[in-house]
Amino acid sequence: MRNPSTRTRPDPGIPSAGIPARLAALRTALGPADRRPGPALPLGLPALDAHLPGGLALGPPHEVAPAEPADGAAALGFALALCARRLDAVPGEALIAAAPGLPLPHGHGLAALGLDPRRVLLLETGGDAEVFRALEAALHARCLAALLGLVGGGLPLKPGRRLHLAGEGPDPPLLLVLRPAGLGPPNGAATRWRVASAPAARDRFGGIAGPRWRARLERCRNGRGGDWTLEWDRDARRLRLPERLAGDAAAAGGARP
Amino acid sequence: MTRLRRAGLAPESPLAVAADGPGGLRLVALDAGARALGLRPGEPLGRVRARIGVPLHVRPADPEADAAALLRLCRWAGGYAPGVSPFGPAEGGHGLYIDVAGASHLRGGEAALLDDLAGRLARGDVPARVALADTPGGAFALAAHGPADRILAPPGAAAMHLRDLPVAALRLDPGTVAGLRRLGLRRIGALDDQPRGPLARRFGEAPLLRLDQALGRRPEPLAPLAAPDAFAAARGFLDPIGRQADVVAAARGLMAEIAPRLERAGLGACALRLALHRVDGLARALDIGLSRPERCPERVAALVSLRLDRLGAGLDAGFGFETVALTVTATGAVTVRQGVLGAEPAGERVGALADALAQRLGRRLVRLAPRESHRPERAERALPWDGADPSTSATAPWPDHLPPRPLVIFAQGEPARDVLAAAPDGPPRRFRWRAREHRVARAEGPERIAAEWWRAGGGPRDYYRIECEAGRRLWLYRDGPHAPDRPAAWYVHGIFP
């Protein structure tokens, strides 16, 4: 005589309690490829991560551009801060591939930003095309934790697509492309950031403390854009929103002349 | 004897070295004390012991160590000229030839070279007789039997110098020397004056050959010491190859030939040269540098392939290559490390990436390293990536006591114009830079960075870290103090993030 309960006992591989969760997982697994959440680098800031699909997706390129030509160093600092956050999370090294004529980071400046210069490899190339080839080779090699390309033009559609393909697979690095100011053509970047300098945080004595940037997320696949003033904490390697202290006029956004 | 003395194995005197000879042990080498007793090389040891009244220290001969010592001396002498060959059995094996043709000017002429050589040997406690002549035979005769320790025979005058030397100087075997002496031919000049026919009938070709070689009438090729283990391989093709895949396959095969030799020597290739010889006689050489010693044929083939990719049509195969040669131009010791099963260490892969980029783009990965300099623009340098693990590497750590430094620094300060600053040492309030007016909202400083006294030029600089009203942070400096008659010059030197 068979016990009827044995027939209704669910398959051990399927958790019976989570039917809706399982359906959701199936939907994600069967959905379009870009909807599937891949590995991501959380920025550690709920306000930001809520706009991103769990953080900066690892593998596909992210584009960072200064809001104005004079904000080049701010955009570079923002991109390097993201690299520093990635290097803080995983062992390995970062590669900076630069087109000629673009300012390269200063070693002591990297250290001041919280990025160990000994973990940064530099490659000076002969042009944007070589930057993209180097980034692609580095993506295929899968041996570096973060990649940053400094290009003089932008990220055109075709190299963007190639980088996208090269970044697919297990254990991808963080890939950032820094382009100069100006309107970039549409490309395959997962996110596009526009960064400008913002008045820095003040320490107790009124001196200049950590750098602050005004970062605008212009485009984000599987997310929505946003606009934040971010402060970089070099010791914790994390971005944070400026504290709105009464005395901190710059951060509060008020008291403009 | 010299070898023993240099090795500290000859503390006592008199000392002799004995080896097995006809009729038991015979002396082969003596020190000065033993010579003073009237001993001669070649005497039977037993008779010597019976003859002299003082104790004689005897050491066994070690021909292998002698040969190794001579080889070391030859390698050292390679610094004078590349063509160095040790003495063979005909010369007795205790010396070496240096072919200084075309190399003597590097030491300031032949006389200076001879002085230098003799001086260095004397300082090294190596007793030596040196001679320089047109021919190896002449130089040997003058060095072995000449009237002085140091003889320089001018070009063409060797025959005159040689005439008075005994015939033994011609590197003849003792039987021939004795035979010539019986005929009354004791000097080379006398031998040279004899009719050649009867001489050749009686003693064979050897004396005439040696005579001609010494006088330069017949050439005497020297076998130079082989260069230390060259790693190279070449392959010829009956049907010339032209396709890239074939060249890559040939390179892989050549490396597979070289790899076992490298492995036996415990070395890896740090630089390779692939020579491609075209059918029409043109040769093309591709130099391939590696970031770390390598001997894996697959990796070398991959690098060759990348290099050919980059060349593209630049590699003109013409009607094809008939010979492909691969030479290891630089080697390095391979340190074998224990790998993790199933996981290639990241350093290996970064090395492979560095090599691939070097071949694909022709550019090297660099890493920044601090340099001890006060001047900020000189405080860092780029070192080629060497594969060292950054966490454990011996490179100098970055100093962390410095005040904040800008993220981007200019090689040279860019002048800031129309600077409004409080005299004499106040921070700037307003300035113009890159065609834009900057109003300073906040300034920190000054940080005085003094000039390096061991370098010419430049005075102390006062650096200010300022923030504009727009939020941009710059690093400005005032070059030198403010003077009443000369307004201070201001420069923007870097940008903070």
PDB file of C-alpha atoms in Angstrom, chain A residues 68 70-71 73-74 76-78 80 92-93 95 103-113 116-126 130-131 133-134 137-138 141-144 197-203 205-213, chain B residues 309-310 346 349-350 353 356-357 360-361 363-368 370-371 376-377 379-380 382 385 388-391 393 395-399 402-410 436 441-444 465-473 495-497:
ATOM      1  CA  GLU A  68      33.963  70.055 -18.942  1.00  0.00           C
ATOM      2  CA  ALA A  70      38.848  71.363 -17.137  1.00  0.00           C
ATOM      3  CA  ASP A  71      37.371  68.509 -15.091  1.00  0.00           C
ATOM      4  CA  ALA A  73      41.526  65.298 -13.390  1.00  0.00           C
ATOM      5  CA  ALA A  74      38.251  64.893 -11.524  1.00  0.00           C
ATOM      6  CA  LEU A  76      40.398  60.506 -13.789  1.00  0.00           C
ATOM      7  CA  GLY A  77      40.201  60.625 -10.013  1.00  0.00           C
ATOM      8  CA  PHE A  78      36.678  59.181 -10.046  1.00  0.00           C
ATOM      9  CA  LEU A  80      40.792  55.589 -10.293  1.00  0.00           C
ATOM     10  CA  GLY A  92      45.547  41.569  -8.402  1.00  0.00           C
ATOM     11  CA  GLU A  93      46.698  44.538 -10.358  1.00  0.00           C
ATOM     12  CA  LEU A  95      46.205  48.252 -15.911  1.00  0.00           C
ATOM     13  CA  PRO A 103      47.845  63.137 -18.618  1.00  0.00           C
ATOM     14  CA  LEU A 104      48.947  60.057 -16.737  1.00  0.00           C
ATOM     15  CA  PRO A 105      48.474  59.724 -13.011  1.00  0.00           C
ATOM     16  CA  HIS A 106      51.321  60.706 -10.738  1.00  0.00           C
ATOM     17  CA  GLY A 107      52.501  57.920  -8.461  1.00  0.00           C
ATOM     18  CA  HIS A 108      52.330  59.941  -5.270  1.00  0.00           C
ATOM     19  CA  GLY A 109      48.916  61.185  -6.338  1.00  0.00           C
ATOM     20  CA  LEU A 110      47.724  57.599  -6.728  1.00  0.00           C
ATOM     21  CA  ALA A 111      48.956  56.843  -3.248  1.00  0.00           C
ATOM     22  CA  ALA A 112      47.145  59.916  -1.961  1.00  0.00           C
ATOM     23  CA  LEU A 113      43.959  58.590  -3.560  1.00  0.00           C
ATOM     24  CA  ASP A 116      48.779  51.439  -4.177  1.00  0.00           C
ATOM     25  CA  PRO A 117      50.957  52.521  -7.128  1.00  0.00           C
ATOM     26  CA  ARG A 118      52.775  49.204  -6.987  1.00  0.00           C
ATOM     27  CA  ARG A 119      49.569  47.500  -8.080  1.00  0.00           C
ATOM     28  CA  VAL A 120      49.135  49.747 -11.093  1.00  0.00           C
ATOM     29  CA  LEU A 121      50.617  48.865 -14.472  1.00  0.00           C
ATOM     30  CA  LEU A 122      50.910  51.538 -17.103  1.00  0.00           C
ATOM     31  CA  LEU A 123      50.946  51.089 -20.833  1.00  0.00           C
ATOM     32  CA  GLU A 124      51.517  54.039 -23.099  1.00  0.00           C
ATOM     33  CA  THR A 125      50.195  53.242 -26.521  1.00  0.00           C
ATOM     34  CA  GLY A 126      50.250  54.918 -29.886  1.00  0.00           C
ATOM     35  CA  GLU A 130      45.940  50.384 -29.586  1.00  0.00           C
ATOM     36  CA  VAL A 131      44.284  51.183 -26.272  1.00  0.00           C
ATOM     37  CA  ARG A 133      43.461  46.258 -28.495  1.00  0.00           C
ATOM     38  CA  ALA A 134      45.403  46.284 -25.249  1.00  0.00           C
ATOM     39  CA  ALA A 137      43.973  41.416 -24.807  1.00  0.00           C
ATOM     40  CA  ALA A 138      43.879  42.107 -21.089  1.00  0.00           C
ATOM     41  CA  ALA A 141      43.986  37.210 -20.369  1.00  0.00           C
ATOM     42  CA  ARG A 142      41.756  37.463 -17.271  1.00  0.00           C
ATOM     43  CA  CYS A 143      44.701  38.176 -15.017  1.00  0.00           C
ATOM     44  CA  LEU A 144      44.040  41.741 -13.903  1.00  0.00           C
ATOM     45  CA  SER A 197      34.718  68.708  -9.543  1.00  0.00           C
ATOM     46  CA  ALA A 198      32.822  69.804  -6.502  1.00  0.00           C
ATOM     47  CA  PRO A 199      34.055  71.841  -3.561  1.00  0.00           C
ATOM     48  CA  ALA A 200      35.973  69.495  -1.316  1.00  0.00           C
ATOM     49  CA  ALA A 201      35.087  68.419   2.151  1.00  0.00           C
ATOM     50  CA  ARG A 202      36.554  70.503   4.918  1.00  0.00           C
ATOM     51  CA  ASP A 203      38.358  69.157   7.881  1.00  0.00           C
ATOM     52  CA  PHE A 205      40.501  73.319  10.632  1.00  0.00           C
ATOM     53  CA  GLY A 206      38.911  74.394   7.393  1.00  0.00           C
ATOM     54  CA  GLY A 207      41.512  72.652   5.266  1.00  0.00           C
ATOM     55  CA  ILE A 208      40.841  70.643   2.167  1.00  0.00           C
ATOM     56  CA  ALA A 209      39.995  67.063   3.113  1.00  0.00           C
ATOM     57  CA  GLY A 210      38.768  64.309   0.799  1.00  0.00           C
ATOM     58  CA  PRO A 211      37.905  65.111  -2.810  1.00  0.00           C
ATOM     59  CA  ARG A 212      34.315  65.503  -3.878  1.00  0.00           C
ATOM     60  CA  TRP A 213      32.844  65.028  -7.294  1.00  0.00           C
TER      61      TRP A 213
ATOM     62  CA  ASP B 309      50.374  40.012 -37.057  1.00  0.00           C
ATOM     63  CA  ARG B 310      51.708  43.439 -36.241  1.00  0.00           C
ATOM     64  CA  ALA B 346      48.273  35.347 -11.905  1.00  0.00           C
ATOM     65  CA  ARG B 349      49.399  35.275 -16.873  1.00  0.00           C
ATOM     66  CA  VAL B 350      50.341  38.914 -16.412  1.00  0.00           C
ATOM     67  CA  LEU B 353      49.968  39.442 -21.260  1.00  0.00           C
ATOM     68  CA  ALA B 356      51.718  39.645 -25.875  1.00  0.00           C
ATOM     69  CA  LEU B 357      51.301  43.413 -25.627  1.00  0.00           C
ATOM     70  CA  ARG B 360      51.329  43.166 -30.564  1.00  0.00           C
ATOM     71  CA  LEU B 361      51.871  46.847 -29.894  1.00  0.00           C
ATOM     72  CA  ARG B 363      55.221  48.673 -26.083  1.00  0.00           C
ATOM     73  CA  ARG B 364      56.195  47.561 -22.649  1.00  0.00           C
ATOM     74  CA  LEU B 365      54.210  47.507 -19.473  1.00  0.00           C
ATOM     75  CA  VAL B 366      55.706  49.786 -16.874  1.00  0.00           C
ATOM     76  CA  ARG B 367      55.145  50.303 -13.226  1.00  0.00           C
ATOM     77  CA  LEU B 368      55.717  53.507 -11.310  1.00  0.00           C
ATOM     78  CA  PRO B 370      59.275  56.286  -6.242  1.00  0.00           C
ATOM     79  CA  ARG B 371      62.500  58.136  -6.663  1.00  0.00           C
ATOM     80  CA  PRO B 376      57.775  66.509  -7.300  1.00  0.00           C
ATOM     81  CA  GLU B 377      58.184  66.150 -11.052  1.00  0.00           C
ATOM     82  CA  ALA B 379      59.932  61.992  -7.566  1.00  0.00           C
ATOM     83  CA  GLU B 380      58.789  59.041  -9.637  1.00  0.00           C
ATOM     84  CA  ALA B 382      58.739  54.196 -14.678  1.00  0.00           C
ATOM     85  CA  TRP B 385      57.289  45.439 -15.408  1.00  0.00           C
ATOM     86  CA  ALA B 388      57.624  40.793  -9.137  1.00  0.00           C
ATOM     87  CA  ASP B 389      54.732  40.355  -6.792  1.00  0.00           C
ATOM     88  CA  PRO B 390      53.853  43.865  -5.618  1.00  0.00           C
ATOM     89  CA  SER B 391      53.011  42.791  -2.096  1.00  0.00           C
ATOM     90  CA  SER B 393      58.512  42.838  -4.018  1.00  0.00           C
ATOM     91  CA  THR B 395      60.873  47.709  -4.692  1.00  0.00           C
ATOM     92  CA  ALA B 396      60.949  50.683  -2.451  1.00  0.00           C
ATOM     93  CA  PRO B 397      57.607  51.346  -0.782  1.00  0.00           C
ATOM     94  CA  TRP B 398      55.916  54.622  -1.503  1.00  0.00           C
ATOM     95  CA  PRO B 399      56.470  57.155   1.216  1.00  0.00           C
ATOM     96  CA  LEU B 402      54.190  63.360   2.210  1.00  0.00           C
ATOM     97  CA  PRO B 403      51.464  65.971   2.199  1.00  0.00           C
ATOM     98  CA  PRO B 404      48.820  65.214  -0.416  1.00  0.00           C
ATOM     99  CA  ARG B 405      50.138  65.192  -3.938  1.00  0.00           C
ATOM    100  CA  PRO B 406      48.117  65.967  -7.060  1.00  0.00           C
ATOM    101  CA  LEU B 407      46.830  63.193  -9.257  1.00  0.00           C
ATOM    102  CA  VAL B 408      48.158  64.773 -12.409  1.00  0.00           C
ATOM    103  CA  ILE B 409      51.461  66.547 -12.372  1.00  0.00           C
ATOM    104  CA  PHE B 410      52.996  68.537 -15.201  1.00  0.00           C
ATOM    105  CA  ARG B 436      40.435  81.051 -17.691  1.00  0.00           C
ATOM    106  CA  ALA B 441      37.988  79.904  -2.522  1.00  0.00           C
ATOM    107  CA  ARG B 442      40.381  78.216  -0.165  1.00  0.00           C
ATOM    108  CA  ALA B 443      44.126  77.801   0.021  1.00  0.00           C
ATOM    109  CA  GLU B 444      46.383  75.605   2.047  1.00  0.00           C
ATOM    110  CA  ARG B 465      46.974  73.698  -2.551  1.00  0.00           C
ATOM    111  CA  ILE B 466      44.049  75.805  -3.634  1.00  0.00           C
ATOM    112  CA  GLU B 467      40.445  75.244  -4.458  1.00  0.00           C
ATOM    113  CA  CYS B 468      38.685  77.458  -6.960  1.00  0.00           C
ATOM    114  CA  GLU B 469      35.181  78.616  -6.514  1.00  0.00           C
ATOM    115  CA  ALA B 470      34.198  76.155  -9.233  1.00  0.00           C
ATOM    116  CA  GLY B 471      35.500  73.347  -7.039  1.00  0.00           C
ATOM    117  CA  ARG B 472      38.650  72.513  -8.979  1.00  0.00           C
ATOM    118  CA  ARG B 473      41.695  71.838  -6.890  1.00  0.00           C
ATOM    119  CA  ILE B 495      45.717  69.083 -10.521  1.00  0.00           C
ATOM    120  CA  PHE B 496      44.118  67.311  -7.616  1.00  0.00           C
ATOM    121  CA  PRO B 497      41.245  64.950  -8.319  1.00  0.00           C
TER     122      PRO B 497
END
